[in-house]
Coordinates of C-alpha atoms in Angstrom, one line a residue:
M24 CA -34.8 21.0 -62.6
E25 CA -32.9 24.4 -63.2
F26 CA -32.2 26.3 -60.0
P27 CA -34.6 29.4 -60.1
S28 CA -33.6 32.9 -58.7
V29 CA -35.9 36.0 -58.7
L30 CA -32.7 38.3 -58.7
W31 CA -30.7 36.9 -61.6
P32 CA -31.7 35.4 -64.9
R33 CA -31.1 31.7 -65.6
Q34 CA -27.7 32.3 -67.3
I35 CA -26.4 34.5 -64.2
L36 CA -26.6 32.2 -61.1
K37 CA -24.0 34.1 -58.9
M38 CA -23.4 37.4 -57.8
P39 CA -20.4 39.3 -59.4
N40 CA -17.1 38.9 -57.8
E41 CA -16.8 42.6 -57.0
T42 CA -19.9 42.4 -54.7
F43 CA -19.5 45.1 -52.1
Q44 CA -19.1 43.7 -48.6
K45 CA -19.7 47.1 -47.1
S46 CA -21.5 50.5 -48.1
P47 CA -19.5 52.2 -50.8
D48 CA -18.1 55.6 -49.9
F49 CA -20.2 57.5 -52.5
L50 CA -23.4 56.3 -50.8
V51 CA -22.4 58.3 -47.8
D52 CA -22.0 61.5 -49.9
L53 CA -25.5 60.7 -51.6
R54 CA -27.0 60.2 -48.3
L55 CA -28.2 56.7 -49.5
E56 CA -26.4 54.9 -46.7
R57 CA -29.0 55.8 -44.1
V58 CA -31.7 55.3 -46.6
I59 CA -30.5 51.8 -47.4
K60 CA -30.1 51.1 -43.7
A61 CA -33.7 52.0 -43.2
I62 CA -34.9 49.9 -46.1
I63 CA -33.1 46.7 -44.8
G64 CA -33.1 47.5 -41.0
S65 CA -36.3 45.4 -40.1
K66 CA -35.0 42.4 -42.2
R67 CA -31.5 41.9 -40.9
E68 CA -32.1 38.1 -40.6
Y69 CA -32.1 37.9 -44.6
N70 CA -28.7 39.7 -44.9
L71 CA -29.6 41.9 -47.9
D72 CA -26.8 44.3 -47.7
P73 CA -24.8 42.6 -50.6
F74 CA -27.9 42.9 -52.8
Y75 CA -28.3 46.5 -52.1
Y76 CA -24.5 47.5 -52.3
T77 CA -24.1 45.8 -55.7
P78 CA -25.1 47.9 -58.7
L79 CA -25.8 45.8 -61.8
R80 CA -23.7 46.1 -65.0
D81 CA -26.2 44.6 -67.5
V82 CA -29.5 45.9 -68.8
E83 CA -31.0 42.5 -68.9
T84 CA -30.8 41.6 -65.1
I85 CA -32.0 45.2 -64.3
Y86 CA -35.3 44.6 -66.5
Y87 CA -35.4 41.1 -65.1
R88 CA -35.7 42.6 -61.5
Q89 CA -38.2 45.2 -62.8
E90 CA -40.4 42.5 -64.0
V91 CA -40.4 40.8 -60.5
M92 CA -41.1 44.1 -58.7
K93 CA -44.2 44.8 -61.1
D94 CA -45.6 41.4 -60.1
L95 CA -45.2 42.2 -56.4
E96 CA -47.1 45.4 -56.8
N97 CA -50.2 43.2 -56.8
D98 CA -51.4 43.4 -53.4
E99 CA -52.7 39.9 -53.2
L100 CA -49.2 38.5 -54.2
L101 CA -47.4 40.6 -52.0
S102 CA -49.6 39.5 -49.0
H103 CA -49.1 35.8 -49.8
I104 CA -45.2 36.4 -50.0
Q105 CA -45.5 38.1 -46.5
N106 CA -47.4 35.3 -45.1
F107 CA -44.7 32.9 -46.6
A108 CA -42.1 34.8 -44.8
E109 CA -43.8 35.0 -41.4
K110 CA -44.3 31.1 -41.5
M111 CA -40.8 30.4 -42.7
L112 CA -39.5 32.5 -39.6
V113 CA -41.3 30.3 -37.3
V114 CA -39.6 27.4 -38.9
H115 CA -36.3 29.0 -38.4
R116 CA -37.2 29.8 -34.9
Y117 CA -38.1 26.2 -34.2
M118 CA -34.6 25.3 -35.6
K119 CA -32.8 27.8 -33.4
M120 CA -34.8 26.8 -30.3
I121 CA -33.8 23.1 -30.8
E122 CA -30.2 24.1 -30.4
E123 CA -30.9 25.4 -26.9
L124 CA -33.0 22.4 -25.7
D125 CA -31.3 19.6 -23.5
Y126 CA -33.3 16.4 -23.9
E127 CA -33.1 14.3 -27.1
Y128 CA -36.7 13.6 -27.6
N129 CA -37.6 17.0 -26.8
K130 CA -35.4 18.1 -29.7
K131 CA -36.8 15.4 -32.0
G132 CA -40.3 16.5 -31.2
W133 CA -39.8 20.0 -32.2
F134 CA -37.9 19.1 -35.2
L135 CA -41.0 17.1 -36.4
E136 CA -42.9 20.2 -35.9
A137 CA -40.5 22.3 -37.9
V138 CA -40.6 19.8 -40.8
L139 CA -44.5 19.9 -40.6
M140 CA -44.6 23.7 -40.7
Y141 CA -41.9 23.8 -43.6
C142 CA -44.1 21.3 -45.6
K143 CA -47.3 23.3 -44.9
T144 CA -45.6 26.6 -45.6
V145 CA -44.3 25.5 -49.1
N146 CA -47.6 23.7 -50.0
D147 CA -49.5 27.1 -49.1
L148 CA -47.0 29.0 -51.2
A149 CA -47.5 26.9 -54.2
F150 CA -51.4 27.1 -53.9
D151 CA -51.3 31.0 -53.5
L152 CA -48.9 31.4 -56.5
N153 CA -51.0 29.2 -58.5
G154 CA -53.9 31.7 -57.9
C155 CA -52.0 34.6 -58.8
E156 CA -51.6 36.2 -62.3
L157 CA -47.8 36.4 -62.7
K158 CA -45.9 37.9 -65.8
S159 CA -42.3 38.1 -64.7
R160 CA -39.9 35.5 -65.8
G161 CA -38.4 35.1 -62.3
M162 CA -41.7 34.6 -60.5
L163 CA -43.0 32.2 -63.3
N164 CA -39.7 30.2 -63.2
F165 CA -40.1 29.9 -59.3
R166 CA -43.7 28.9 -59.6
D167 CA -42.9 26.2 -62.0
Y168 CA -40.0 24.9 -59.6
V169 CA -42.1 25.0 -56.5
N170 CA -45.0 23.0 -58.1
A171 CA -42.5 20.4 -59.3
Y172 CA -40.8 20.2 -55.9
I173 CA -44.1 19.8 -53.9
H174 CA -45.0 17.0 -56.2
S175 CA -41.6 15.2 -56.1
E176 CA -41.2 11.9 -54.7
E177 CA -38.7 13.1 -52.1
F178 CA -41.1 15.9 -50.6
Q179 CA -44.1 13.7 -50.7
E180 CA -42.4 10.9 -48.9
M181 CA -41.0 13.4 -46.2
I182 CA -44.4 15.0 -45.5
H183 CA -46.1 11.7 -45.6
K184 CA -43.7 10.2 -42.9
A185 CA -43.9 13.4 -40.9
T186 CA -47.7 13.3 -40.9
K187 CA -47.8 9.6 -40.0
I188 CA -45.6 10.2 -37.0
K189 CA -47.4 13.0 -35.9
E190 CA -50.7 11.1 -36.0
A191 CA -49.1 8.1 -34.0
L192 CA -47.7 10.5 -31.5
S193 CA -51.1 12.1 -31.0
K194 CA -52.9 8.9 -30.3
I195 CA -50.7 8.1 -27.2
K196 CA -52.6 8.3 -23.9
Y197 CA -51.0 7.7 -20.5
C198 CA -51.7 8.3 -16.9
V199 CA -49.2 9.9 -14.6
I200 CA -49.8 8.6 -10.9
I201 CA -48.2 10.6 -8.1
G202 CA -48.1 8.4 -4.9
H203 CA -47.0 8.9 -1.3
G204 CA -43.8 10.6 -0.9
G205 CA -43.9 12.2 -4.3
K206 CA -43.4 8.9 -6.1
V207 CA -44.3 9.1 -9.8
S208 CA -45.2 6.3 -11.9
V209 CA -46.5 6.1 -15.6
K210 CA -48.9 3.5 -17.1
R211 CA -51.1 3.2 -20.1
Y212 CA -54.3 4.9 -20.1
S213 CA -57.3 2.6 -19.2
G214 CA -60.3 4.8 -19.2
E215 CA -59.7 6.4 -16.0
S216 CA -61.7 9.6 -15.2
D217 CA -60.1 13.1 -15.7
Y218 CA -59.8 14.5 -12.3
S219 CA -59.2 18.0 -13.7
I220 CA -63.0 18.3 -14.3
D221 CA -63.8 17.3 -10.7
L222 CA -61.3 19.8 -9.4
E223 CA -62.7 22.7 -11.4
K224 CA -66.2 21.9 -10.0
T225 CA -64.9 21.6 -6.3
F226 CA -63.0 24.8 -6.6
S227 CA -65.5 26.9 -8.7
K228 CA -67.0 28.6 -5.5
F229 CA -63.7 30.2 -5.1
E230 CA -63.9 32.0 -8.5
Y231 CA -63.4 35.7 -8.5
G232 CA -66.3 37.9 -8.2
E233 CA -66.6 41.3 -9.8
R234 CA -65.1 43.2 -6.9
C235 CA -62.2 40.8 -6.3
E236 CA -58.6 42.1 -7.6
D237 CA -57.4 40.3 -10.7
Y238 CA -54.2 38.4 -10.2
I239 CA -54.2 36.8 -13.5
F240 CA -50.9 37.3 -15.3
E241 CA -49.4 35.8 -18.6
M242 CA -46.9 33.1 -18.1
R243 CA -44.0 32.8 -20.6
E244 CA -44.5 29.9 -23.2
R245 CA -42.1 27.1 -22.4
Y246 CA -40.6 24.9 -25.1
G247 CA -38.1 22.9 -23.1
M248 CA -38.6 20.2 -20.4
S249 CA -37.9 20.0 -16.9
H250 CA -36.0 16.9 -15.6
V251 CA -39.3 15.7 -14.2
E252 CA -41.0 16.0 -17.6
A253 CA -38.1 14.3 -19.4
K254 CA -38.3 11.3 -16.8
I255 CA -42.1 11.0 -17.5
L256 CA -41.3 11.0 -21.3
E257 CA -38.8 8.3 -20.8
F258 CA -41.4 6.1 -19.1
V259 CA -43.8 6.9 -21.9
I260 CA -41.2 5.9 -24.6
R261 CA -41.0 2.5 -22.8
L262 CA -44.8 2.1 -22.9
Y263 CA -45.1 3.2 -26.5
P264 CA -41.7 2.4 -28.3
E265 CA -43.0 2.3 -32.0
P266 CA -43.9 5.8 -32.3
F267 CA -40.9 7.0 -30.9
N268 CA -38.6 4.8 -33.1
M269 CA -40.4 6.0 -36.1
L270 CA -39.5 9.4 -34.8
K271 CA -35.8 8.6 -34.3
R272 CA -35.5 6.9 -37.9
F273 CA -37.2 10.1 -39.3
C274 CA -34.6 12.3 -37.6
E275 CA -31.8 10.3 -38.9
T276 CA -33.1 10.4 -42.5
Y277 CA -33.8 14.1 -42.4
T278 CA -31.2 16.2 -40.6
Y279 CA -31.4 19.7 -39.3
D280 CA -29.6 21.0 -42.2
N281 CA -30.8 19.2 -45.3
F282 CA -34.7 18.9 -44.9
M283 CA -35.3 22.4 -46.5
D284 CA -34.8 22.8 -50.2
E285 CA -31.9 25.3 -51.2
A286 CA -34.1 26.9 -53.9
I287 CA -36.9 27.6 -51.3
L288 CA -34.5 29.2 -48.9
T289 CA -32.8 31.2 -51.6
F290 CA -36.2 32.5 -52.8
E291 CA -37.1 33.3 -49.0
R292 CA -34.2 35.5 -48.9
E293 CA -34.0 36.9 -52.4
I294 CA -37.6 37.9 -52.5
Q295 CA -37.2 40.3 -49.3
F296 CA -34.9 42.5 -51.6
Y297 CA -38.2 43.5 -53.3
V298 CA -40.5 43.4 -50.4
A299 CA -38.3 45.5 -48.2
Y300 CA -38.2 48.2 -50.9
L301 CA -41.8 48.1 -51.5
E302 CA -42.6 48.5 -47.8
F303 CA -40.3 51.5 -47.6
I304 CA -41.4 53.4 -50.5
S305 CA -45.2 52.7 -49.6
S306 CA -45.3 55.7 -47.2
F307 CA -43.7 58.0 -50.0
K308 CA -46.3 56.9 -52.3
R309 CA -49.2 57.4 -49.9
S310 CA -48.0 61.0 -49.4
G311 CA -48.1 61.6 -53.1
L312 CA -44.6 61.3 -54.3
P313 CA -44.0 59.6 -57.6
F314 CA -41.9 56.5 -58.4
C315 CA -41.4 54.9 -61.7
Y316 CA -39.6 52.0 -63.5
P317 CA -36.8 53.7 -65.4
E318 CA -35.6 53.1 -68.9
V319 CA -32.0 52.0 -68.6
A320 CA -29.7 52.5 -71.5
D321 CA -26.0 52.3 -72.6
D322 CA -26.3 55.8 -74.3
K323 CA -26.1 59.2 -72.5
F324 CA -29.4 60.6 -73.4
L325 CA -31.0 61.4 -70.0
N326 CA -34.5 62.4 -69.1
V327 CA -35.9 62.6 -65.7
H328 CA -39.1 64.3 -64.7
D329 CA -40.3 65.2 -61.2
G330 CA -37.5 63.6 -59.6
F331 CA -36.8 64.1 -55.7
D332 CA -34.0 63.4 -53.1
M333 CA -35.2 60.1 -51.3
A334 CA -32.9 60.8 -48.3
L335 CA -34.5 64.3 -47.8
A336 CA -37.9 62.9 -48.5
Y337 CA -37.2 60.0 -45.8
S338 CA -36.1 62.7 -43.3
S339 CA -39.0 65.2 -43.6
L340 CA -41.9 62.9 -44.8
G341 CA -44.9 64.5 -43.6
Q342 CA -43.2 67.6 -42.4
K343 CA -42.7 69.8 -45.5
K344 CA -43.4 69.7 -49.0
I345 CA -40.9 68.0 -51.2
V346 CA -39.8 70.0 -54.4
L347 CA -39.7 67.9 -57.6
N348 CA -37.1 68.7 -60.2
D349 CA -36.4 67.7 -63.9
F350 CA -33.2 67.4 -65.8
F351 CA -32.3 66.0 -69.3
L352 CA -29.0 65.6 -71.5
K353 CA -29.3 65.3 -75.2
D354 CA -26.8 64.8 -78.1
S355 CA -23.2 65.5 -76.9
E356 CA -24.3 67.0 -73.5
R357 CA -22.4 65.4 -70.7
I358 CA -22.0 67.7 -67.8
I359 CA -24.5 69.7 -65.7
V360 CA -23.0 72.7 -63.8
V361 CA -25.4 73.8 -61.1
T362 CA -25.0 77.2 -59.8
G363 CA -27.3 79.5 -57.7
P364 CA -27.7 80.9 -54.2
N365 CA -26.7 78.9 -51.0
Q366 CA -29.3 76.7 -49.5
G367 CA -31.2 76.9 -52.9
G368 CA -31.5 73.2 -53.4
K369 CA -28.3 72.4 -55.6
T370 CA -26.7 69.9 -53.4
T371 CA -30.1 68.2 -53.0
F372 CA -30.2 68.2 -56.8
A373 CA -26.9 66.5 -57.2
R374 CA -27.7 63.8 -54.7
M375 CA -31.0 63.2 -56.5
F376 CA -29.1 62.6 -59.7
G377 CA -26.9 60.1 -58.1
Q378 CA -29.7 58.4 -56.2
I379 CA -31.9 57.8 -59.2
H380 CA -29.0 56.4 -61.2
Y381 CA -28.1 54.0 -58.3
F382 CA -31.5 52.6 -57.5
A383 CA -32.0 52.2 -61.4
S384 CA -28.9 50.1 -61.4
L385 CA -30.3 47.8 -58.9
G386 CA -33.4 47.1 -61.0
L387 CA -35.8 49.1 -58.6
P388 CA -38.3 51.8 -59.1
V389 CA -36.7 55.3 -58.8
S390 CA -37.9 58.4 -57.1
A391 CA -39.3 60.2 -60.3
R392 CA -42.5 60.5 -62.4
K393 CA -40.6 59.4 -65.3
A394 CA -36.9 58.6 -65.9
R395 CA -34.3 57.5 -68.7
V396 CA -30.9 56.9 -67.2
F397 CA -27.5 55.7 -68.0
L398 CA -26.1 52.3 -67.2
F399 CA -22.9 53.4 -65.4
D400 CA -19.9 51.4 -64.2
R401 CA -19.0 53.4 -61.2
I402 CA -20.2 56.4 -59.3
F403 CA -17.5 58.8 -57.8
T404 CA -18.4 61.6 -55.5
H405 CA -16.6 64.4 -54.1
F406 CA -18.4 66.3 -51.3
E407 CA -17.0 68.6 -48.6
R408 CA -16.1 66.6 -45.4
E409 CA -15.4 67.5 -41.9
E410 CA -11.5 68.1 -41.4
D411 CA -9.7 65.2 -39.8
I412 CA -7.3 66.3 -37.0
Q413 CA -5.3 63.2 -37.8
N414 CA -4.8 64.4 -41.4
L415 CA -2.1 66.9 -41.5
R416 CA -2.8 67.8 -45.2
S417 CA -4.4 71.3 -45.9
K418 CA -8.0 71.1 -47.1
L419 CA -7.0 72.2 -50.6
E420 CA -4.3 69.4 -50.7
D421 CA -7.0 67.1 -49.6
D422 CA -9.3 68.1 -52.3
L423 CA -6.7 67.7 -55.0
I424 CA -5.6 64.3 -53.8
R425 CA -9.2 63.1 -53.8
I426 CA -10.1 64.5 -57.2
H427 CA -6.9 63.0 -58.5
G428 CA -8.0 59.7 -57.4
I429 CA -11.2 60.0 -59.0
L430 CA -10.1 61.2 -62.4
N431 CA -7.5 58.3 -62.5
A432 CA -10.1 55.7 -61.8
A433 CA -13.1 57.0 -63.8
S434 CA -13.9 55.9 -67.3
S435 CA -16.3 57.1 -70.0
K436 CA -19.0 55.0 -68.5
S437 CA -18.7 56.5 -65.0
I438 CA -20.7 59.2 -63.2
I439 CA -18.8 62.0 -61.3
I440 CA -20.6 64.3 -58.8
L441 CA -18.7 67.1 -57.4
N442 CA -20.2 69.6 -54.8
E443 CA -18.5 72.8 -54.1
I444 CA -14.9 71.7 -54.3
F445 CA -11.9 74.2 -53.9
S446 CA -14.2 76.3 -51.5
S447 CA -11.1 76.9 -49.2
T448 CA -9.0 78.7 -52.1
T449 CA -9.3 82.1 -53.8
L450 CA -11.7 82.7 -56.5
H451 CA -8.8 82.9 -59.1
D452 CA -7.3 79.8 -57.9
G453 CA -10.5 78.0 -57.7
I454 CA -11.3 78.9 -61.3
V455 CA -7.9 77.8 -62.6
L456 CA -8.1 74.4 -61.0
S457 CA -11.8 73.9 -61.7
K458 CA -11.0 74.5 -65.4
K459 CA -8.3 71.9 -65.4
I460 CA -10.5 69.4 -64.0
M461 CA -13.3 70.3 -66.2
E462 CA -10.9 69.8 -69.2
R463 CA -10.1 66.3 -68.1
I464 CA -13.7 65.3 -67.4
L465 CA -14.5 66.5 -70.8
E466 CA -11.7 64.2 -72.2
L467 CA -13.2 61.3 -70.5
D468 CA -16.6 62.0 -71.8
C469 CA -18.3 60.7 -68.7
L470 CA -21.5 62.0 -67.1
C471 CA -20.9 64.7 -64.5
V472 CA -22.9 67.0 -62.1
W473 CA -20.9 69.8 -60.8
V474 CA -22.3 72.1 -58.0
T475 CA -20.2 75.3 -58.1
F476 CA -20.2 79.0 -57.4
I477 CA -17.9 79.3 -60.5
D478 CA -20.1 80.4 -63.4
E479 CA -17.3 80.2 -66.1
L480 CA -17.5 76.3 -65.9
S481 CA -20.9 76.5 -67.3
K482 CA -19.6 78.0 -70.5
M483 CA -16.9 75.5 -71.3
G484 CA -18.4 74.1 -74.5
D485 CA -21.4 72.2 -76.0
K486 CA -20.8 69.1 -73.7
V487 CA -21.7 71.6 -70.7
V488 CA -25.1 72.7 -69.7
S489 CA -26.0 75.3 -67.0
M490 CA -28.7 74.7 -64.5
V491 CA -29.6 77.4 -61.9
G492 CA -31.1 77.3 -58.4
T493 CA -34.1 79.8 -58.8
V494 CA -35.4 82.3 -56.3
D495 CA -38.9 83.8 -55.8
Y496 CA -39.2 86.7 -58.4
R497 CA -40.9 88.8 -55.8
D498 CA -38.4 88.2 -53.2
P499 CA -34.9 87.3 -54.2
T500 CA -34.0 86.0 -50.7
V501 CA -36.7 83.3 -50.9
R502 CA -35.5 79.9 -52.5
T503 CA -37.8 77.9 -54.7
F504 CA -35.6 74.8 -54.5
R505 CA -36.3 74.5 -58.2
I506 CA -33.3 73.8 -60.6
V507 CA -33.8 74.9 -64.1
R508 CA -31.9 74.9 -67.3
K509 CA -30.8 78.4 -68.0
P510 CA -27.5 80.4 -68.2
A511 CA -25.6 81.1 -65.0
N512 CA -26.5 84.7 -63.9
G513 CA -23.3 85.7 -62.3
L514 CA -24.8 86.4 -58.9
A515 CA -24.3 83.1 -57.1
Y516 CA -20.7 83.9 -56.0
A517 CA -21.4 87.5 -54.9
I518 CA -24.5 86.5 -52.9
S519 CA -22.6 83.6 -51.2
L520 CA -19.7 86.1 -50.4
A521 CA -22.3 88.6 -49.1
E522 CA -23.9 86.2 -46.9
K523 CA -20.6 84.8 -45.8
Y524 CA -19.2 88.0 -44.7
D525 CA -22.7 89.6 -43.4
L526 CA -22.8 92.0 -46.4
T527 CA -26.2 91.4 -47.4
Y528 CA -28.8 94.4 -47.5
E529 CA -30.5 93.3 -44.3
K530 CA -27.2 92.7 -42.4
I531 CA -25.9 96.2 -43.4
K532 CA -29.1 97.8 -42.4
E533 CA -28.9 96.1 -39.0
R534 CA -25.4 97.4 -38.5
V535 CA -26.1 101.1 -39.7
K536 CA -29.1 101.1 -37.0
K537 CA -26.5 100.3 -34.2

């Protein structure tokens, strides 16, 4: 039967060769690195990093994943998947434990338990999936596969043999006789009395009363054997050789690395890509923040309603209200120039733009009420960084080298996000350099968000639109953190300079009083 995947359509069975092995640099600027670490942090055993660091390049796979995610929004199905994951972790824990055991039949016994747990887990999963209404191609394909698998001759034979051996072993009864000098012998059980019952009766008068101090404590569960227990087991095997011969043959047929089906193991890992994200965003949803399944297209008509910065929301959830923002691009519009007062939400807006596009490219819901986004090839960011004392270049030189690399690597399908570049130079030089870069971006015809204090950039043609961080109309010093479409008002640079050099009205008043 064809190998199923809940991440990739049937014709795409391998991840792209350019799979990221580590967090891309732009995720640091977008503050998504810490968000992704939080998403996958509790599921390290599944190695989800490559899935979260590999943006998709085709719309079909994006919608394929959206279908699976919509299925998993069914609480009943999600609960079944979480139960499956918990049971499979027990199987893996058994297998890891076996590696640490010393005695042969102790290992074989736990291997039998691992096989039985695996078979029960897969059977339960098939039963649960058959009871759920599935709509996604990924989940339907997997359900068909798991149903065929549990009814296959190989699976039925394995579970039949394991069950038969377990029953045979459970019927073994023996007596351990401890003689003088600590000599231990083992014989078949012949109906002898159980002395533990008599012992309990004898010592019952020493049970704790209500006023006695309780010395009961939990003992750590042991899975291994002492050398004495191993010797007793050796005697038991001599008394009942056939069940243990069956166990030995079973372990020769089904080895530690081949008894679990590859497709089941792949599903176990891949499905956690969705579960991790759903568990992460559940707290956002409970607080009233919106998420949606975006429309992803090859054209550059964008429309996002009530979007927000996930990194900011994650760090301040429950502490302060998150402001939602909109943006759209139509016709020939490609570049959003964002101006406005400092600390007014401009950088947050730019990060939101990148975050929404990135998570959309993974096939996941995005942080907005409604979204239509572009299928990009790469995201490039240029945010201010702390100066590196090992780097002998000036800040301006470093800015120029970084932006030069971006412009050389970007294509018409790229997204460029620039935040306050050339802040270390004069206004005149900043305008000249910024206009040159803007001309190059316009030639590329790529999407761009540019946060700047230079209003002139917002007036460089029909491809450029202006958005401005707004303030309270009653008090211009109060930021609303709303970014709206309107012409740059020419005050952003003046205000930022006044704040930088303590020349605001309030600061001047303070100095006059002194």
